[in-house]
Every structure is written in structure tokens, then in C-alpha cells.
Amino acid sequence: MRYYRTFCIQTLLHASIDVMTSISNTILIIGATSDIGQAICLQLAVPGNHLILHGRDPIKLQTLSKNLSATPATTSIQIADLEDLPSLSSLCNHLKSEFSEISWIIFSAGYITTLEEQGFISLLEIQKTFSVNVLSAIEITSRLDSTISNQGGVLFISSTAGLWGNNKFPMYSASKAALNNFGKSLAKRWEPNKRSLVVCPGPTNTQMREHIAHDASQHQDASIVGQTVAGMLSDTDTYPSGSIIEIRNGIVKRIIDN
């Protein structure tokens, strides 16, 4: 059985600013150049924070890093293709050699194909969907487990499709449901030290949404997801480990499982 706890957005936004300006973190953002990834980066670009920006497109990464140069945060860049799972081992080894400790890993990468809605699904599309949406997160988390600080953890950007399913995109829904349960299982494994959190946005104004539905401008702005994430990282009372947060139509709700 599931029920909701709804939070006041205005309170959340003020809290996110307060908590993030008082801490110092090294934060790895996987999929930093996505619309939601960029919104998260902007919210976390505060004094004392170092943001490790991951993506597969060096030009987009350089542009993002340049845009963040006007903020108080520092940044560095890591390039890797999440479809190429063996290469993620090299990425993680490189990160461990550069950073003795990572406070948070935020997974904001995602993949969905319109071919699924049309009923044309190949094994390659299935592999790509699960590699990007869940297997890469499992691989990176497992390899960097020992590097994640006890005051930090991981936060997964999932989807409401992973909570309730989507009849047009069952494969995508299944991959996000797997990510949700991986996050919940990590929370149980890591307690009481590290935290594992899941954020499930509903339809959001992103390029991905525009690509699959051509109605992105009608939906919530990606900034609400970024603001929510910023508030979640340090607010352990409102967002204990294992929390799954739904954001739909600008409303933030915590889903409680019984």
C-alpha cells in the first residue's frame, strides 16, 4: 500500500538554499548536460561545492562548465558513454584516483525511444534502455561505493513511469521501476550511514519530453526538480534514506511504502 506526504514548495525552495550554502561537497552528476541535470547543477553551484560534470558530448560539457564558471562552485569534466558498460570501470578508477571522497552521486541520465510506442523494439533498443537507465547506475554505484562519504550517498532521477507504469512505454517503465527498487535496496543495505534517495518527475519540460510527445512546454519546469534535489541532500528529517519523491505538476510528494 502506498500513500503520499505532500510538502510546501515555497518552504522547500527556501530550505534548499539554506542547506546548500552551509555545506561543502564533491558531487558527481551523471548526465549533467540533460535538462534536469543542468537544473540540478545550477542549484548545487554554491560556495564550497565542487561539481564533477559527466556526459558523453565534450562540447555540451564544456558549454555547461563555462556557464557554471560565473557561480561560486568549481567544476571538472568526465566524459563517458553509459551504453559502454566496460568503459565505466575506467571512469570509476579515474574518479577514485582524483577524488579521495565523493559526497554525492546524482544520476540524471535517461533514455527512451519512440520506437517502443510504435511497437518496434529490437534487442539493441532494449539493451540501450536498460544500460543507460539502470545498469550504468548499478555499475557506477558499486564501483564507487567505498568512495562515497558516510554523510552523503546517491540520488537517482527516475520517473513516475517507474511508479505507476506507462502503457505507451512499458520497457522504459520497467527500467525505471528497476532503478527505484535498486535505490530502495541500497537504502536498506547502507543504513544507518549513507543515504539513497529516488526522485520521480512526472511530465517535465525537457528535450526528451518534446521528442516523445511534442508537448514539453505544457508541463512543469525542470527547475522544480533541481530545487527539490538541492533540498533533499541535507534534509535528513524530511527526506530520510529510502525516500521516493514524486514531482508532478509542480507538487512534491513523498511516497510511503507499507
Short mmCIF file of C-alpha atoms in Angstrom, two decimals:
data_model
loop_
_atom_site.label_atom_id
_atom_site.label_comp_id
_atom_site.label_asym_id
_atom_site.label_seq_id
_atom_site.Cartn_x
_atom_site.Cartn_y
_atom_site.Cartn_z
CA MET A 1 0.00 0.00 0.00
CA ARG A 2 1.26 3.48 -0.85
CA TYR A 3 0.23 6.88 0.46
CA TYR A 4 1.56 10.39 -0.01
CA ARG A 5 3.08 13.10 2.10
CA THR A 6 2.85 16.48 0.36
CA PHE A 7 5.36 19.26 1.01
CA CYS A 8 5.03 23.01 0.70
CA ILE A 9 7.03 24.03 -2.36
CA GLN A 10 7.87 27.50 -1.03
CA THR A 11 9.28 26.05 2.20
CA LEU A 12 11.27 23.51 0.21
CA LEU A 13 12.83 26.15 -2.03
CA HIS A 14 13.99 28.31 0.88
CA ALA A 15 15.33 25.24 2.69
CA SER A 16 17.32 24.13 -0.35
CA ILE A 17 19.11 27.48 -0.50
CA ASP A 18 19.87 27.50 3.23
CA VAL A 19 21.24 23.97 3.50
CA MET A 20 23.33 24.04 0.33
CA THR A 21 25.10 27.28 1.27
CA SER A 22 26.22 25.81 4.57
CA ILE A 23 27.92 22.62 3.39
CA SER A 24 30.88 21.67 1.24
CA ASN A 25 30.62 18.70 -1.08
CA THR A 26 32.18 16.95 -4.03
CA ILE A 27 29.19 15.96 -6.15
CA LEU A 28 29.25 13.75 -9.24
CA ILE A 29 26.36 14.45 -11.61
CA ILE A 30 25.86 11.66 -14.15
CA GLY A 31 24.04 13.06 -17.16
CA ALA A 32 24.85 16.65 -16.21
CA THR A 33 24.06 18.04 -19.68
CA SER A 34 20.45 16.82 -19.70
CA ASP A 35 17.80 19.48 -18.99
CA ILE A 36 17.17 18.13 -15.49
CA GLY A 37 20.91 17.57 -14.98
CA GLN A 38 21.64 21.20 -15.79
CA ALA A 39 18.86 22.37 -13.47
CA ILE A 40 20.42 20.32 -10.68
CA CYS A 41 23.87 21.73 -11.39
CA LEU A 42 22.59 25.30 -11.17
CA GLN A 43 21.04 24.63 -7.76
CA LEU A 44 24.17 22.94 -6.40
CA ALA A 45 26.60 25.57 -7.74
CA VAL A 46 27.14 27.21 -4.33
CA PRO A 47 30.27 28.19 -2.38
CA GLY A 48 32.41 25.22 -1.35
CA ASN A 49 30.87 22.71 -3.75
CA HIS A 50 32.88 21.00 -6.47
CA LEU A 51 30.71 19.59 -9.25
CA ILE A 52 32.03 16.71 -11.36
CA LEU A 53 30.11 17.05 -14.60
CA HIS A 54 29.61 13.82 -16.53
CA GLY A 55 28.33 13.48 -20.07
CA ARG A 56 29.19 11.90 -23.39
CA ASP A 57 29.33 15.09 -25.50
CA PRO A 58 32.51 17.12 -24.81
CA ILE A 59 31.11 20.27 -26.43
CA LYS A 60 27.98 20.24 -24.25
CA LEU A 61 30.12 19.60 -21.18
CA GLN A 62 32.43 22.48 -21.98
CA THR A 63 29.43 24.77 -22.52
CA LEU A 64 27.89 23.73 -19.21
CA SER A 65 31.19 24.19 -17.38
CA LYS A 66 31.56 27.66 -18.91
CA ASN A 67 28.02 28.60 -17.88
CA LEU A 68 28.77 27.49 -14.32
CA SER A 69 32.04 29.45 -14.19
CA ALA A 70 30.10 32.53 -13.09
CA THR A 71 28.85 30.67 -9.99
CA PRO A 72 30.77 30.18 -6.71
CA ALA A 73 31.19 26.44 -7.32
CA THR A 74 34.16 24.78 -9.02
CA THR A 75 33.75 22.16 -11.75
CA SER A 76 35.58 19.40 -13.57
CA ILE A 77 34.55 17.25 -16.53
CA GLN A 78 34.32 13.49 -17.06
CA ILE A 79 33.37 12.00 -20.45
CA ALA A 80 31.92 8.50 -20.75
CA ASP A 81 29.19 6.72 -22.70
CA LEU A 82 26.77 4.98 -20.36
CA GLU A 83 25.96 2.40 -23.03
CA ASP A 84 29.56 1.17 -22.91
CA LEU A 85 29.45 -0.55 -19.53
CA PRO A 86 33.05 -1.87 -19.61
CA SER A 87 34.34 1.70 -20.02
CA LEU A 88 32.60 2.71 -16.82
CA SER A 89 35.19 0.71 -14.92
CA SER A 90 37.87 3.03 -16.30
CA LEU A 91 35.75 6.07 -15.44
CA CYS A 92 35.34 4.94 -11.85
CA ASN A 93 39.02 4.09 -11.47
CA HIS A 94 39.91 7.55 -12.74
CA LEU A 95 37.49 9.19 -10.32
CA LYS A 96 38.91 7.24 -7.38
CA SER A 97 42.43 8.34 -8.32
CA GLU A 98 41.37 12.00 -8.48
CA PHE A 99 39.00 12.20 -5.52
CA SER A 100 39.59 10.52 -2.18
CA GLU A 101 35.95 11.06 -1.27
CA ILE A 102 32.75 11.84 -3.17
CA SER A 103 29.87 13.22 -1.14
CA TRP A 104 27.03 12.53 -3.54
CA ILE A 105 26.41 10.82 -6.86
CA ILE A 106 23.35 12.08 -8.71
CA PHE A 107 22.13 10.02 -11.65
CA SER A 108 20.27 12.23 -14.11
CA ALA A 109 20.80 10.31 -17.34
CA GLY A 110 17.92 8.65 -19.13
CA TYR A 111 16.94 7.10 -22.44
CA ILE A 112 13.57 6.49 -24.08
CA THR A 113 12.76 5.59 -27.67
CA THR A 114 9.64 6.43 -29.67
CA LEU A 115 10.04 3.05 -31.37
CA GLU A 116 8.62 1.48 -28.22
CA GLU A 117 5.33 3.37 -28.59
CA GLN A 118 5.15 2.21 -32.20
CA GLY A 119 5.74 -1.40 -31.19
CA PHE A 120 9.08 -1.74 -32.98
CA ILE A 121 11.52 -2.91 -30.34
CA SER A 122 14.84 -4.54 -31.11
CA LEU A 123 17.21 -6.25 -28.71
CA LEU A 124 19.62 -3.35 -29.21
CA GLU A 125 16.98 -0.84 -28.05
CA ILE A 126 16.19 -2.98 -25.01
CA GLN A 127 19.87 -3.19 -24.13
CA LYS A 128 20.37 0.56 -24.58
CA THR A 129 17.34 1.44 -22.45
CA PHE A 130 18.42 -0.75 -19.55
CA SER A 131 22.12 0.11 -19.88
CA VAL A 132 21.53 3.85 -19.66
CA ASN A 133 18.61 3.86 -17.23
CA VAL A 134 19.64 1.30 -14.64
CA LEU A 135 22.71 -0.88 -15.36
CA SER A 136 25.09 2.08 -15.56
CA ALA A 137 23.79 3.34 -12.20
CA ILE A 138 24.37 -0.07 -10.63
CA GLU A 139 27.86 -0.31 -12.11
CA ILE A 140 28.97 3.17 -11.05
CA THR A 141 27.45 2.92 -7.57
CA SER A 142 29.03 -0.46 -6.95
CA ARG A 143 32.48 0.64 -8.07
CA LEU A 144 32.41 3.93 -6.16
CA ASP A 145 30.73 2.57 -3.03
CA SER A 146 33.88 2.83 -0.92
CA THR A 147 34.48 6.41 -2.10
CA ILE A 148 31.05 7.76 -1.12
CA SER A 149 31.20 9.55 2.23
CA ASN A 150 29.10 8.42 5.18
CA GLN A 151 27.43 11.83 5.28
CA GLY A 152 26.48 11.51 1.61
CA GLY A 153 25.01 8.93 -0.70
CA VAL A 154 23.29 8.60 -4.06
CA LEU A 155 20.22 10.19 -5.61
CA PHE A 156 18.53 8.70 -8.65
CA ILE A 157 16.39 10.73 -11.06
CA SER A 158 13.79 8.17 -12.11
CA SER A 159 10.26 8.73 -13.48
CA THR A 160 6.64 8.41 -12.47
CA ALA A 161 6.53 5.73 -15.19
CA GLY A 162 8.63 3.62 -12.81
CA LEU A 163 6.00 4.05 -10.10
CA TRP A 164 2.73 3.61 -11.94
CA GLY A 165 3.71 2.29 -15.37
CA ASN A 166 3.07 3.80 -18.80
CA ASN A 167 1.09 1.85 -21.38
CA LYS A 168 2.95 3.52 -24.26
CA PHE A 169 6.42 2.83 -22.84
CA PRO A 170 6.37 -0.41 -20.80
CA MET A 171 10.07 -1.13 -21.38
CA TYR A 172 11.08 2.34 -20.21
CA SER A 173 8.73 1.95 -17.24
CA ALA A 174 10.31 -1.37 -16.32
CA SER A 175 13.82 0.11 -16.42
CA LYS A 176 12.79 2.95 -14.13
CA ALA A 177 10.97 0.58 -11.77
CA ALA A 178 14.21 -1.40 -11.52
CA LEU A 179 16.08 1.82 -10.70
CA ASN A 180 13.54 2.67 -7.99
CA ASN A 181 13.98 -0.69 -6.33
CA PHE A 182 17.75 -0.53 -6.61
CA GLY A 183 17.60 2.78 -4.74
CA LYS A 184 15.33 1.32 -2.05
CA SER A 185 17.57 -1.72 -1.64
CA LEU A 186 20.68 0.45 -1.31
CA ALA A 187 19.00 2.40 1.47
CA LYS A 188 18.46 -0.82 3.44
CA ARG A 189 22.00 -2.02 2.75
CA TRP A 190 23.67 1.25 3.75
CA GLU A 191 21.67 2.18 6.84
CA PRO A 192 22.39 3.96 9.10
CA ASN A 193 25.28 5.72 7.36
CA LYS A 194 24.93 6.59 3.68
CA ARG A 195 21.63 7.65 2.13
CA SER A 196 19.88 6.53 -1.04
CA LEU A 197 17.11 8.72 -2.49
CA VAL A 198 14.87 8.48 -5.56
CA VAL A 199 13.13 11.35 -7.37
CA CYS A 200 10.37 10.50 -9.86
CA PRO A 201 9.39 13.51 -12.00
CA GLY A 202 6.17 13.43 -13.94
CA PRO A 203 5.95 15.06 -17.40
CA THR A 204 8.57 17.83 -17.46
CA ASN A 205 9.60 20.49 -19.95
CA THR A 206 12.68 18.76 -21.36
CA GLN A 207 14.03 17.87 -24.78
CA MET A 208 13.29 14.21 -24.03
CA ARG A 209 9.62 15.00 -23.39
CA GLU A 210 9.44 17.11 -26.54
CA HIS A 211 10.97 14.27 -28.55
CA ILE A 212 8.42 11.68 -27.45
CA ALA A 213 5.26 13.76 -27.01
CA HIS A 214 5.80 17.22 -28.57
CA ASP A 215 4.11 18.91 -25.62
CA ALA A 216 7.01 19.72 -23.29
CA SER A 217 6.12 23.40 -22.86
CA GLN A 218 2.81 22.42 -21.27
CA HIS A 219 4.48 20.74 -18.32
CA GLN A 220 6.42 21.59 -15.17
CA ASP A 221 9.80 23.28 -15.49
CA ALA A 222 12.96 21.27 -14.88
CA SER A 223 13.98 23.83 -12.26
CA ILE A 224 11.47 22.37 -9.77
CA VAL A 225 13.36 19.08 -9.93
CA GLY A 226 16.68 20.85 -9.40
CA GLN A 227 15.30 22.77 -6.42
CA THR A 228 13.88 19.62 -4.89
CA VAL A 229 17.16 17.73 -5.25
CA ALA A 230 19.11 20.57 -3.62
CA GLY A 231 16.79 20.48 -0.63
CA MET A 232 16.90 16.70 -0.29
CA LEU A 233 20.65 16.25 0.05
CA SER A 234 20.93 17.64 3.57
CA ASP A 235 17.37 17.49 4.92
CA THR A 236 17.56 14.09 6.55
CA ASP A 237 14.43 14.65 8.65
CA THR A 238 12.12 15.36 5.72
CA TYR A 239 13.93 13.01 3.34
CA PRO A 240 15.36 10.01 5.20
CA SER A 241 17.25 7.35 3.30
CA GLY A 242 14.93 5.27 1.16
CA SER A 243 12.64 8.21 0.34
CA ILE A 244 10.93 8.11 -3.03
CA ILE A 245 9.70 11.54 -4.15
CA GLU A 246 7.16 12.15 -6.89
CA ILE A 247 7.08 15.59 -8.56
CA ARG A 248 4.02 16.09 -10.72
CA ASN A 249 2.51 19.40 -11.85
CA GLY A 250 4.98 21.21 -9.60
CA ILE A 251 3.78 19.36 -6.48
CA VAL A 252 6.31 17.43 -4.42
CA LYS A 253 5.06 14.28 -2.69
CA ARG A 254 6.87 11.65 -0.70
CA ILE A 255 5.63 8.13 -1.38
CA ILE A 256 5.48 5.94 1.70
CA ASP A 257 5.52 2.17 1.16
CA ASN A 258 3.91 -0.17 3.67
#
